[in-house]
Amino acid sequence: MNPLSADIQIPFPSDHEAEIAYGSLSVDKEPKRGGVSKTMTFSHNVLNVHFQAQEARMLRVSINSFFEHLKLVVETMERFGPPR
Amino acid sequence: MVIAIGFEGSANKLGVGIVKDGVVLSNPRHTYITPPGQGFLPKDTAKHHRDHALDVLQAALEEAKIKPDEIDVICYTKGPGMGAPLVSTALVARTVAQLWKKPIIAVNHCIGHIEMGRLITGAVNPTVLYVSGGNTQVIAYSEKRYRIFGETIDIAVGNCLDRFARVLKLSNDPSPGYNIEQLAKKGKRFLEMPYVVKGMDVSFSGLLSYIEEKAPLLLETNEYTPEDLCFSLQETVFAMLIEITERAMAHCGSQEVLIVGGVGCNKRLQDMMDIMVKERGATLYATDERFCIDNGAMIAQAGWEMFKTGLVTPLQETTCTQRYRTDEVEVTWRD
């Protein structure tokens, strides 16, 4: 057993935006069958995501899906957030 | 005065609606339409929702002439539905709830249909026939729950119609069911098909297999036309639905029937239901495609009712779930 892992750091323009992204993205749990675990934290303006998986394919699927969701959240903030 | 905004994305429709104390201010929708012969798959549908959610949201705000700070509560569909499309829509709802600092409420999709139907038609305590691509249920309200009296034991009636439309390679624009309805009007020759009512429940999968298997030869030999088959299929499945609705009415002593869900805008279904309802001296309530078909306003309306009784969903609990039965929700807003 040597689980694969990946760490991603996403910097945001402000602490508040990192917190909102965390709030939106940390709610959904990974599908049970995939064997991937995802843990999320944020500190100041950086969102940290840690992935662990048994299979490279599942790790890739999980990271892809995370980026699709992240893109949507970022676009939502850009279009509907308060003007900076 | 309470203004609610609702996000719906449980199937192939992405809708955002704004409701202010029972008045629908805006309700734009964008539908993912697949080529003839193809259904919609979760991954592609989720992408459709991600691509259109923000434009539809903006259209909803502009049409309603509402600014984000005027909104009191954000409502989103928790389930039932397809997982990936539900999550994509919920992500936008969660993000704007935080940006605008508004409470958020998780809404059961089926409850959304029922509450929208009640709002639009004014039906007070109807027996509800909820028929769509993913659900087929006969529902009546009792003791703080919408109780399921009868339902499909396999596929939904709309799924049966949609999949038959694929056999005929009918267009999915505006919807396969609409195109079946138009062809059925010209049908003349009735083909007898399996009629499967089991007590209060119905079954459509055997019927679908039967017609999927028979259709190619019947059409090839010109024994039946596509119109005849659409007509025969509609007559058979709608008769089954009306039988179980009538039984539920008799059981509850109900004098009102409300039809909701995407299949509910089928005029032939409404006409057949009206005949049965008139014979019983009762009243039929139905709505048109703006409110029958999945939309954002129905989620806003159900959320509005929930919010007024003091319900809110903590952000960390705003999950989505593919299975979420109508009778799991405690109806706090009705006596």
Coordinates of C-alpha atoms in Angstrom, one line a residue:
Chain A
M1 CA 0.0 0.0 0.0
N2 CA 1.6 3.1 -1.2
P3 CA -1.1 5.7 -1.8
L4 CA -0.5 8.3 -4.4
S5 CA -0.9 11.9 -3.3
A6 CA -1.1 15.4 -4.7
D7 CA -1.0 18.8 -3.1
I8 CA -2.4 21.9 -4.8
Q9 CA -2.2 25.5 -3.6
I10 CA -4.5 28.1 -5.1
P11 CA -3.8 31.7 -4.3
F12 CA -6.7 34.2 -4.4
P13 CA -6.6 38.0 -4.6
S14 CA -7.8 38.3 -1.0
D15 CA -8.4 36.2 2.2
H16 CA -12.1 36.6 1.8
E17 CA -12.2 35.1 -1.6
A18 CA -10.1 32.1 -0.4
E19 CA -12.6 31.6 2.4
I20 CA -15.6 31.7 0.0
A21 CA -13.9 29.2 -2.3
Y22 CA -13.3 27.0 0.7
G23 CA -16.9 27.3 1.7
S24 CA -18.2 26.3 -1.7
L25 CA -15.8 23.6 -2.6
S26 CA -15.3 21.8 0.7
V27 CA -19.0 20.7 1.1
D28 CA -19.1 17.9 -1.4
K29 CA -17.5 14.6 -0.4
E30 CA -15.6 12.5 -2.9
P31 CA -17.5 9.5 -4.3
K32 CA -17.0 6.5 -2.1
R33 CA -16.2 4.1 -5.0
G34 CA -13.3 6.2 -6.3
G35 CA -11.0 5.5 -3.3
V36 CA -9.8 9.1 -3.3
S37 CA -9.7 11.2 -0.2
K38 CA -9.6 15.0 -0.5
T39 CA -8.9 17.4 2.4
M40 CA -9.1 21.1 2.1
T41 CA -7.9 23.9 4.3
F42 CA -7.3 27.6 3.8
S43 CA -4.9 30.0 5.3
H44 CA -4.9 33.7 4.5
N45 CA -5.5 34.0 0.7
V46 CA -4.4 30.4 -0.1
L47 CA -6.6 27.4 -0.6
N48 CA -4.8 24.1 0.1
V49 CA -6.1 20.9 -1.3
H50 CA -4.6 17.5 -0.5
F51 CA -5.5 14.4 -2.5
Q52 CA -4.8 10.8 -1.7
A53 CA -5.6 7.9 -3.9
Q54 CA -4.8 4.2 -4.6
E55 CA -5.0 4.6 -8.4
A56 CA -3.4 7.2 -10.6
R57 CA -6.5 7.2 -12.9
M58 CA -8.8 8.0 -10.0
L59 CA -6.4 10.7 -8.7
R60 CA -6.5 12.4 -12.1
V61 CA -10.3 12.2 -12.4
S62 CA -10.6 13.7 -8.9
I63 CA -8.2 16.6 -9.6
N64 CA -9.8 17.3 -13.0
S65 CA -13.2 17.5 -11.4
F66 CA -11.8 19.8 -8.7
F67 CA -10.4 22.2 -11.3
E68 CA -13.8 22.3 -13.2
H69 CA -15.5 23.2 -10.0
L70 CA -12.8 25.7 -9.0
K71 CA -13.2 27.5 -12.3
L72 CA -16.9 27.8 -11.9
V73 CA -16.5 29.3 -8.4
V74 CA -13.9 31.7 -9.5
E75 CA -16.0 32.9 -12.5
T76 CA -19.0 33.3 -10.2
M77 CA -16.9 35.5 -7.8
E78 CA -15.6 37.6 -10.7
R79 CA -19.1 38.2 -12.1
F80 CA -21.2 38.5 -9.0
G81 CA -18.8 39.5 -6.3
P82 CA -18.5 43.0 -4.9
P83 CA -16.4 45.4 -7.1
R84 CA -12.8 45.5 -5.9
Chain B
M1 CA -41.7 40.9 2.1
V2 CA -39.4 38.0 1.2
I3 CA -37.5 37.6 -2.1
A4 CA -36.2 34.2 -2.9
I5 CA -33.9 33.1 -5.7
G6 CA -33.9 29.5 -6.8
F7 CA -31.3 27.5 -8.7
E8 CA -32.4 24.3 -10.4
G9 CA -30.1 21.9 -12.3
S10 CA -31.1 18.3 -11.4
A11 CA -31.5 17.1 -15.0
N12 CA -31.0 18.7 -18.4
K13 CA -32.5 22.1 -17.6
L14 CA -30.6 24.8 -15.9
G15 CA -33.0 27.4 -14.4
V16 CA -32.8 30.4 -12.1
G17 CA -36.0 32.0 -10.8
I18 CA -36.8 34.9 -8.5
V19 CA -40.0 34.9 -6.5
K20 CA -41.3 37.7 -4.3
D21 CA -44.1 36.7 -2.0
G22 CA -45.8 34.4 -4.5
V23 CA -45.1 36.6 -7.5
V24 CA -42.7 35.2 -10.1
L25 CA -40.4 38.1 -11.1
S26 CA -38.2 36.1 -13.5
N27 CA -37.7 32.5 -14.5
P28 CA -35.1 32.1 -17.3
R29 CA -34.0 28.6 -18.2
H30 CA -31.5 27.0 -20.6
T31 CA -32.0 23.4 -21.8
Y32 CA -29.3 21.0 -22.8
I33 CA -30.5 19.4 -26.0
T34 CA -28.8 16.3 -27.4
P35 CA -28.8 15.1 -31.0
P36 CA -31.7 12.8 -32.1
G37 CA -31.3 9.2 -30.8
Q38 CA -29.2 10.3 -27.8
G39 CA -30.0 10.9 -24.2
F40 CA -28.2 13.3 -21.9
L41 CA -25.3 12.0 -19.8
P42 CA -24.3 13.3 -16.4
K43 CA -20.8 14.6 -17.3
D44 CA -22.0 16.5 -20.4
T45 CA -25.1 17.9 -18.6
A46 CA -22.9 19.1 -15.8
K47 CA -20.7 20.9 -18.3
H48 CA -23.7 22.5 -19.9
H49 CA -24.8 23.8 -16.5
R50 CA -21.4 25.2 -15.7
D51 CA -21.2 26.9 -19.1
H52 CA -24.7 28.6 -18.7
A53 CA -25.3 29.0 -15.0
L54 CA -23.8 32.6 -14.8
D55 CA -25.6 33.9 -17.9
V56 CA -28.9 32.5 -16.7
L57 CA -28.3 34.0 -13.2
Q58 CA -27.6 37.4 -14.7
A59 CA -30.7 37.2 -17.0
A60 CA -32.8 36.3 -13.9
L61 CA -31.5 39.3 -12.0
E62 CA -32.0 41.7 -14.9
E63 CA -35.4 40.5 -15.8
A64 CA -36.6 40.8 -12.2
K65 CA -34.9 44.2 -11.8
I66 CA -33.6 43.0 -8.5
K67 CA -30.2 43.7 -7.0
P68 CA -28.4 41.0 -5.0
D69 CA -28.8 42.9 -1.7
E70 CA -32.6 42.9 -2.1
I71 CA -32.6 39.1 -2.1
D72 CA -33.5 37.4 1.3
V73 CA -32.7 33.8 0.7
I74 CA -30.8 31.6 -1.8
C75 CA -32.5 28.3 -2.7
Y76 CA -31.0 25.3 -4.5
T77 CA -32.0 21.8 -5.5
K78 CA -30.5 19.3 -3.2
G79 CA -32.0 16.3 -5.1
P80 CA -33.2 14.0 -6.4
G81 CA -31.5 14.1 -9.7
M82 CA -28.2 13.5 -11.5
G83 CA -25.2 14.0 -9.2
A84 CA -22.8 16.0 -11.3
P85 CA -25.3 18.5 -12.6
L86 CA -26.8 19.0 -9.1
V87 CA -23.3 19.8 -7.7
S88 CA -22.4 22.2 -10.5
T89 CA -25.6 24.2 -9.9
A90 CA -25.2 24.0 -6.1
L91 CA -21.6 25.5 -6.4
V92 CA -23.0 28.7 -7.9
A93 CA -25.7 28.9 -5.2
R94 CA -23.2 28.4 -2.4
T95 CA -20.8 31.0 -3.9
V96 CA -23.4 33.7 -4.3
A97 CA -24.8 33.0 -0.9
Q98 CA -21.4 33.8 0.6
L99 CA -20.7 36.7 -1.7
W100 CA -24.0 38.4 -0.9
K101 CA -24.0 37.2 2.7
K102 CA -27.5 35.5 2.4
P103 CA -28.9 32.4 4.1
I104 CA -29.2 29.3 1.9
I105 CA -31.8 26.6 1.8
A106 CA -31.7 23.1 0.4
V107 CA -34.9 22.2 -1.5
N108 CA -36.3 18.8 -2.5
H109 CA -37.0 19.0 -6.3
C110 CA -40.3 17.2 -6.1
I111 CA -41.5 19.5 -3.3
G112 CA -40.6 22.4 -5.7
H113 CA -42.9 21.1 -8.3
I114 CA -45.8 20.6 -5.9
E115 CA -45.4 24.1 -4.3
M116 CA -45.1 25.8 -7.7
G117 CA -48.2 23.9 -8.9
R118 CA -50.2 25.0 -5.9
L119 CA -49.0 28.6 -6.3
I120 CA -49.8 28.9 -10.0
T121 CA -53.2 27.1 -10.0
G122 CA -54.4 28.0 -6.5
A123 CA -55.2 24.4 -5.7
V124 CA -55.5 24.0 -1.9
N125 CA -55.1 20.4 -1.1
P126 CA -54.9 18.4 -4.3
T127 CA -54.0 14.8 -5.1
V128 CA -50.8 15.4 -7.0
L129 CA -49.7 13.5 -10.1
Y130 CA -46.0 14.2 -10.5
V131 CA -44.8 13.0 -13.9
S132 CA -41.4 13.8 -15.5
G133 CA -38.3 12.2 -17.0
G134 CA -37.0 11.1 -13.7
N135 CA -40.1 10.7 -11.5
T136 CA -43.6 9.2 -11.5
Q137 CA -45.5 9.6 -8.3
V138 CA -49.1 10.0 -7.0
I139 CA -48.8 12.2 -3.9
A140 CA -51.3 13.4 -1.3
Y141 CA -50.6 15.6 1.7
S142 CA -51.2 14.3 5.2
E143 CA -49.8 15.1 8.7
K144 CA -46.9 17.3 7.7
R145 CA -45.7 15.1 4.8
Y146 CA -46.3 14.7 1.1
R147 CA -47.1 11.0 1.1
I148 CA -46.4 8.9 -1.9
F149 CA -49.6 6.8 -2.7
G150 CA -48.3 5.2 -5.8
E151 CA -45.2 5.4 -8.0
T152 CA -43.3 3.7 -10.7
I153 CA -41.5 0.6 -9.7
D154 CA -38.9 0.9 -12.4
I155 CA -38.4 3.8 -14.9
A156 CA -40.3 7.1 -15.0
V157 CA -43.0 7.7 -17.6
G158 CA -41.0 10.5 -19.1
N159 CA -38.0 8.3 -19.4
C160 CA -40.2 5.7 -21.2
L161 CA -41.4 8.4 -23.7
D162 CA -37.9 9.9 -24.2
R163 CA -36.4 6.5 -24.9
F164 CA -39.1 5.6 -27.4
A165 CA -38.4 9.0 -29.1
R166 CA -34.8 7.8 -29.5
V167 CA -36.1 4.6 -31.2
L168 CA -37.9 6.8 -33.8
K169 CA -34.9 9.2 -33.9
L170 CA -37.2 12.1 -33.1
S171 CA -35.7 15.5 -32.3
N172 CA -35.0 16.4 -28.7
D173 CA -35.9 20.0 -29.4
P174 CA -37.8 21.4 -27.6
S175 CA -38.2 18.0 -25.9
P176 CA -38.7 14.4 -27.1
G177 CA -42.1 14.2 -25.2
Y178 CA -43.4 17.3 -27.1
N179 CA -42.5 15.7 -30.4
I180 CA -44.2 12.5 -29.5
E181 CA -47.3 14.4 -28.5
Q182 CA -47.4 16.2 -31.9
L183 CA -47.1 12.9 -33.8
A184 CA -49.6 11.2 -31.6
K185 CA -52.3 13.6 -32.7
K186 CA -52.1 12.1 -36.2
G187 CA -52.1 8.5 -35.0
K188 CA -55.1 6.3 -36.0
R189 CA -54.4 2.7 -35.5
F190 CA -54.1 1.5 -31.9
L191 CA -51.5 -1.1 -31.0
E192 CA -52.3 -3.0 -27.9
M193 CA -49.4 -2.9 -25.4
P194 CA -48.6 -4.3 -21.9
Y195 CA -50.7 -2.3 -19.4
V196 CA -48.9 -2.7 -16.1
V197 CA -50.6 -1.4 -12.9
K198 CA -49.8 -3.2 -9.7
G199 CA -52.0 -2.0 -7.0
M200 CA -51.1 1.7 -6.5
D201 CA -47.9 1.4 -8.5
V202 CA -47.1 1.4 -12.2
S203 CA -44.3 -0.1 -14.3
F204 CA -43.0 1.1 -17.7
S205 CA -39.8 -0.9 -18.4
G206 CA -41.6 -4.0 -19.8
L207 CA -43.7 -1.8 -22.0
L208 CA -40.7 0.0 -23.3
S209 CA -38.8 -3.2 -24.1
Y210 CA -41.9 -4.5 -25.8
I211 CA -42.3 -1.5 -28.1
E212 CA -38.5 -1.2 -28.7
E213 CA -38.5 -4.7 -29.9
K214 CA -41.7 -4.5 -32.0
A215 CA -41.3 -1.1 -33.5
P216 CA -38.7 -1.7 -36.2
L217 CA -40.6 -4.5 -37.9
L218 CA -44.0 -2.8 -37.5
L219 CA -42.7 0.3 -39.2
E220 CA -40.8 -1.5 -41.9
T221 CA -43.8 -3.5 -43.0
N222 CA -45.9 -0.3 -42.9
E223 CA -48.3 -2.1 -40.5
Y224 CA -48.2 0.9 -38.2
T225 CA -46.9 4.4 -38.7
P226 CA -44.6 6.3 -36.2
E227 CA -47.7 8.4 -35.5
D228 CA -49.8 5.3 -34.7
L229 CA -47.1 4.0 -32.3
C230 CA -46.8 7.4 -30.5
F231 CA -50.5 7.5 -30.2
S232 CA -50.7 4.0 -28.8
L233 CA -47.9 4.5 -26.4
Q234 CA -49.4 7.7 -25.0
E235 CA -52.9 6.3 -24.6
T236 CA -51.5 3.2 -22.8
V237 CA -49.2 5.0 -20.3
F238 CA -51.5 7.9 -19.6
A239 CA -54.4 5.4 -18.9
M240 CA -52.2 3.7 -16.3
L241 CA -51.5 7.1 -14.6
I242 CA -55.1 8.1 -14.5
E243 CA -56.1 4.8 -13.0
I244 CA -53.7 5.2 -10.1
T245 CA -54.6 8.9 -9.7
E246 CA -58.3 8.0 -9.5
R247 CA -57.7 5.3 -6.9
A248 CA -55.7 7.8 -4.7
M249 CA -58.5 10.3 -5.0
A250 CA -61.1 7.7 -4.0
H251 CA -58.9 6.7 -1.1
C252 CA -58.4 10.3 0.2
G253 CA -61.9 11.6 -0.7
S254 CA -60.1 14.3 -2.7
Q255 CA -61.9 16.7 -5.0
E256 CA -58.8 18.3 -6.6
V257 CA -56.1 16.9 -8.9
L258 CA -52.9 18.8 -9.7
I259 CA -50.6 17.6 -12.5
V260 CA -47.0 18.7 -12.2
G261 CA -43.6 17.8 -13.8
G262 CA -42.4 17.9 -17.4
V263 CA -44.9 15.3 -18.8
G264 CA -47.7 17.3 -17.1
C265 CA -47.7 19.8 -19.9
N266 CA -48.9 17.1 -22.3
K267 CA -52.3 18.2 -23.4
R268 CA -53.5 14.7 -24.1
L269 CA -52.7 13.7 -20.5
Q270 CA -54.5 16.8 -19.2
D271 CA -57.6 16.0 -21.4
M272 CA -57.7 12.3 -20.3
M273 CA -57.3 13.4 -16.7
D274 CA -60.1 16.0 -17.1
I275 CA -62.5 13.4 -18.3
M276 CA -61.9 11.2 -15.2
V277 CA -62.0 14.2 -12.8
K278 CA -65.3 15.6 -14.3
E279 CA -66.9 12.2 -13.9
R280 CA -66.1 12.4 -10.2
G281 CA -67.3 16.0 -9.9
A282 CA -63.8 17.2 -9.0
T283 CA -61.5 19.9 -10.4
L284 CA -58.3 19.5 -12.4
Y285 CA -55.4 21.9 -12.0
A286 CA -52.6 21.9 -14.5
T287 CA -49.9 24.4 -15.6
D288 CA -48.2 25.1 -18.9
E289 CA -44.6 24.4 -19.9
R290 CA -43.2 27.5 -18.1
F291 CA -43.9 26.0 -14.7
C292 CA -44.4 22.3 -15.4
I293 CA -41.0 21.8 -16.8
D294 CA -38.1 22.1 -14.4
N295 CA -37.4 25.8 -13.6
G296 CA -35.7 28.0 -11.0
A297 CA -38.8 29.7 -9.7
M298 CA -40.3 26.4 -8.3
I299 CA -37.2 26.0 -6.2
A300 CA -37.4 29.6 -5.0
Q301 CA -41.1 29.1 -4.2
A302 CA -40.6 26.0 -2.1
G303 CA -37.6 27.6 -0.4
W304 CA -39.6 30.7 0.3
E305 CA -42.2 28.6 2.1
M306 CA -39.5 26.9 4.1
F307 CA -37.6 30.1 4.9
K308 CA -40.8 31.7 6.2
T309 CA -41.2 28.9 8.8
G310 CA -37.6 29.7 10.0
L311 CA -35.7 27.0 8.1
V312 CA -32.1 27.6 6.8
T313 CA -29.4 25.1 5.8
P314 CA -25.9 25.7 7.3
L315 CA -23.4 26.1 4.5
Q316 CA -21.4 22.9 5.4
E317 CA -24.7 20.9 5.1
T318 CA -25.6 22.2 1.6
T319 CA -24.8 18.9 0.0
C320 CA -26.5 17.2 -3.0
T321 CA -28.0 13.8 -3.1
Q322 CA -29.2 11.7 -6.1
R323 CA -31.9 10.0 -4.0
Y324 CA -34.1 12.2 -1.9
R325 CA -37.7 11.0 -1.5
T326 CA -40.6 13.4 -1.5
D327 CA -41.8 12.0 1.9
E328 CA -38.4 12.6 3.6
V329 CA -39.2 16.3 4.0
E330 CA -41.2 17.6 6.9
V331 CA -43.7 20.0 5.5
T332 CA -43.5 22.7 8.2
W333 CA -45.4 25.3 6.2
R334 CA -48.8 23.6 5.9
D335 CA -51.4 22.8 8.6

